[in-house]
Coordinates of C-alpha atoms and ligand atoms in Angstrom, one line a residue:
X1453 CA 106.0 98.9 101.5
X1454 CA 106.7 102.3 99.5
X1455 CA 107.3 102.9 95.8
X1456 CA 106.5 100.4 93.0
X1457 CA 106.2 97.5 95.1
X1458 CA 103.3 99.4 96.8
X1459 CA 101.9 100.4 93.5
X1460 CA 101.8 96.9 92.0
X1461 CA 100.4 95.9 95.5
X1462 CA 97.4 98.4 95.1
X1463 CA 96.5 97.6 91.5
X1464 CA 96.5 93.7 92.7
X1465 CA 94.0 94.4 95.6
X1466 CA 91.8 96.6 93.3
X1467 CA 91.6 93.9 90.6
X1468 CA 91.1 91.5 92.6
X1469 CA 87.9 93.3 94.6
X1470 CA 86.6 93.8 91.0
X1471 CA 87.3 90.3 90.6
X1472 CA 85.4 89.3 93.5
X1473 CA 82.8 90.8 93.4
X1474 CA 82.4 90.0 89.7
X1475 CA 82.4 86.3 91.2
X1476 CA 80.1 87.3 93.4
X1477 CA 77.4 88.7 90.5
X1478 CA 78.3 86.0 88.3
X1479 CA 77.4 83.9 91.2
X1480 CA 74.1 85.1 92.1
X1481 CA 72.7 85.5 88.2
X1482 CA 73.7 82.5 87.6
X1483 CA 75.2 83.5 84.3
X1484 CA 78.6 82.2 83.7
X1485 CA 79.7 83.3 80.3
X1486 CA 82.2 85.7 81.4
X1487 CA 84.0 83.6 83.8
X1488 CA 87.2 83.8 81.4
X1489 CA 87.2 87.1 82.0
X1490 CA 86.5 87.0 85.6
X1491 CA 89.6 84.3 85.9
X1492 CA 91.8 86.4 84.0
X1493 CA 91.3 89.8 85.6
X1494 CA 92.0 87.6 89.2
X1495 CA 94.8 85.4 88.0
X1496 CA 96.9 88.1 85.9
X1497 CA 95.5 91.2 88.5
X1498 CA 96.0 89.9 91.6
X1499 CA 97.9 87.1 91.4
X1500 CA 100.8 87.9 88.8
X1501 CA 100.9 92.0 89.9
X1502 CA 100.5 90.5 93.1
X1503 CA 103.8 88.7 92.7
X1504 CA 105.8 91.4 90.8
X1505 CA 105.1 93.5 94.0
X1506 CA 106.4 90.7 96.5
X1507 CA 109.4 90.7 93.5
X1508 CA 109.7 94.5 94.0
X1509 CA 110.0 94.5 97.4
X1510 CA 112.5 92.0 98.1
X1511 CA 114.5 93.4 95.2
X1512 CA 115.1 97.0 96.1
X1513 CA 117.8 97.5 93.0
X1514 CA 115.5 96.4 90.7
X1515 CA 112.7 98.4 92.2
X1516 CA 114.7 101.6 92.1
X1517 CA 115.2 100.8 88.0
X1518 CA 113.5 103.5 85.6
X1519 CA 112.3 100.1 83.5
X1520 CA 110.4 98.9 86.9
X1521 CA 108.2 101.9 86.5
X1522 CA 107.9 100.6 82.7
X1523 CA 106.9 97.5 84.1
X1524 CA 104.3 98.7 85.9
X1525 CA 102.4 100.9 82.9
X1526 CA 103.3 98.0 80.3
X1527 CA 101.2 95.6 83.2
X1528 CA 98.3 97.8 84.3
X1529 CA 97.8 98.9 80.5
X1530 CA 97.9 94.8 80.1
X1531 CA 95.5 94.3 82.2
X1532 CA 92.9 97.0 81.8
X1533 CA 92.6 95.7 77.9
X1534 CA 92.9 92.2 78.1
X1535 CA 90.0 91.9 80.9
X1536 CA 87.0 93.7 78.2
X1537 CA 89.1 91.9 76.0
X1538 CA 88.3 88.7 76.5
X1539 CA 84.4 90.1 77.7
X1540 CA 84.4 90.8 73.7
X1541 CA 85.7 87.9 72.7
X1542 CA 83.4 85.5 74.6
X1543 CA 80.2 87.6 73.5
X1544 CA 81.6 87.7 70.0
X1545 CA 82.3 91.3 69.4
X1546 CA 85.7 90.9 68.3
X1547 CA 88.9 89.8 69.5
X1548 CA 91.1 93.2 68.8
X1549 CA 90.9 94.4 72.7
X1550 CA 92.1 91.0 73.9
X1551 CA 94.8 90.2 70.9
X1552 CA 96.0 93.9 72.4
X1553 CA 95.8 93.0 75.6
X1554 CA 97.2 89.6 75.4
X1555 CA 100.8 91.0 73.7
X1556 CA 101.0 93.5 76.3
X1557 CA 100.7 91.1 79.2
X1558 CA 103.3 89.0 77.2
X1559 CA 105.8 92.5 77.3
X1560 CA 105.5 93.0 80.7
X1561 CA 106.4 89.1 81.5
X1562 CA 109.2 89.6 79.2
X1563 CA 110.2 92.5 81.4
X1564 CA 110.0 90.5 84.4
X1565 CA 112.0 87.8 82.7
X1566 CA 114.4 90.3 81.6
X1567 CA 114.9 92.0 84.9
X1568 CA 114.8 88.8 87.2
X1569 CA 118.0 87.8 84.9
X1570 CA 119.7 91.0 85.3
X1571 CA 119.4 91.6 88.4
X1572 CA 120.6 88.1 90.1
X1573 CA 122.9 88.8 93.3
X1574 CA 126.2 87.1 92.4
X1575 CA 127.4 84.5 95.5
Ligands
HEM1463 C1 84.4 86.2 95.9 C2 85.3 85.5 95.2 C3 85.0 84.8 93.9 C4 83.8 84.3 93.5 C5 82.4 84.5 94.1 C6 84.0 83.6 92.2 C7 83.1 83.1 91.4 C8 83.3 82.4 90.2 C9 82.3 81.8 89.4 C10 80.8 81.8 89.6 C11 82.9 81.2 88.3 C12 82.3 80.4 87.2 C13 82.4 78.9 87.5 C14 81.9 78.0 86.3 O1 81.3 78.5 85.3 O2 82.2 76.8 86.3 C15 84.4 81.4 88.5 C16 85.4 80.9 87.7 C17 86.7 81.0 87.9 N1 87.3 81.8 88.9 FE1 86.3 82.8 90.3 N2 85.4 83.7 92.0 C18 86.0 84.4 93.0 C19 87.4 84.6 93.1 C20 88.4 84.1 92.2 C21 89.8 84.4 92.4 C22 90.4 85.2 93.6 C23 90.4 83.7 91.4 C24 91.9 83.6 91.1 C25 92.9 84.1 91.8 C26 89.4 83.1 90.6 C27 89.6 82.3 89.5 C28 88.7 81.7 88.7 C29 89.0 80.8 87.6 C30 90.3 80.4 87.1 C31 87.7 80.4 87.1 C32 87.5 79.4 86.0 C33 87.2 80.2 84.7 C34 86.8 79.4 83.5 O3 86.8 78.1 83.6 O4 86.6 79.9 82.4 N3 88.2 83.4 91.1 N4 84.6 82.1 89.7

């Protein structure tokens, strides 16, 4: 696996170790308030990056695209703000991070949705 595939690959398995091991402290505290957050740096990290590198990979064409490497910074920046995000939400420090957050995890899917379209293999 090589170029943005690999990249959306690496984020996923970095999220997701943070995510774990977030599980884990969450866990063994036995504080659950920021499980949202905890959910959401799992399900949107690792699963949904997870899947645009799987995407990625059996797409070369796509891959290759200057608006794949878009993609990527529109996800990851995504990501990185909606997971404190919803942290401040939930402890009541405002919800600015995550309404941030939230509209740039809806660009990048509306990249996805854009490029899935366009790049469709004609029978
Ligand atoms: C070492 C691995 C993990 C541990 C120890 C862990 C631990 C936890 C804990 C303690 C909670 C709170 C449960 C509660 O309050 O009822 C939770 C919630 C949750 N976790 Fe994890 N987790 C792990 C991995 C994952 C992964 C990989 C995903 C998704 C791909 C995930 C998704 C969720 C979801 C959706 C919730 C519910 C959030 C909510 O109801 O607000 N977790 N997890």
């Amino acid at each position: 696996m090589k170029g943005i595939a690999f990249l959306f690959f690496l984020v996923a398995a970095l999220c997701v170790t943070i995510g774990m091991a977030w599980g884990i402290q969450m866990s063994a505290s036995g504080n659950h308030t920021l499980s949202a957050a905890h959910a959401h740096l799992n399900l949107i990290g690792w699963v949904t990056m997870g899947l645009f590198g799987v995407y990625y990979h059996v797409v070369p064409d796509a891959a290759g695209k200057m608006l794949a490497k878009v993609h990527f910074g529109v996800a990851v920046a995504g990501v990185v703000i909606i997971t404190p995000g919803i942290v401040q939400a939930v402890t009541e420090r405002g919800e600015t991070l995550a309404k941030v957050g939230s509209l740039l995890t809806l660009v990048s899917m509306l990249i996805f949705l854009f490029t899935v379209v366009t790049n469709r293999v004609k029978a």
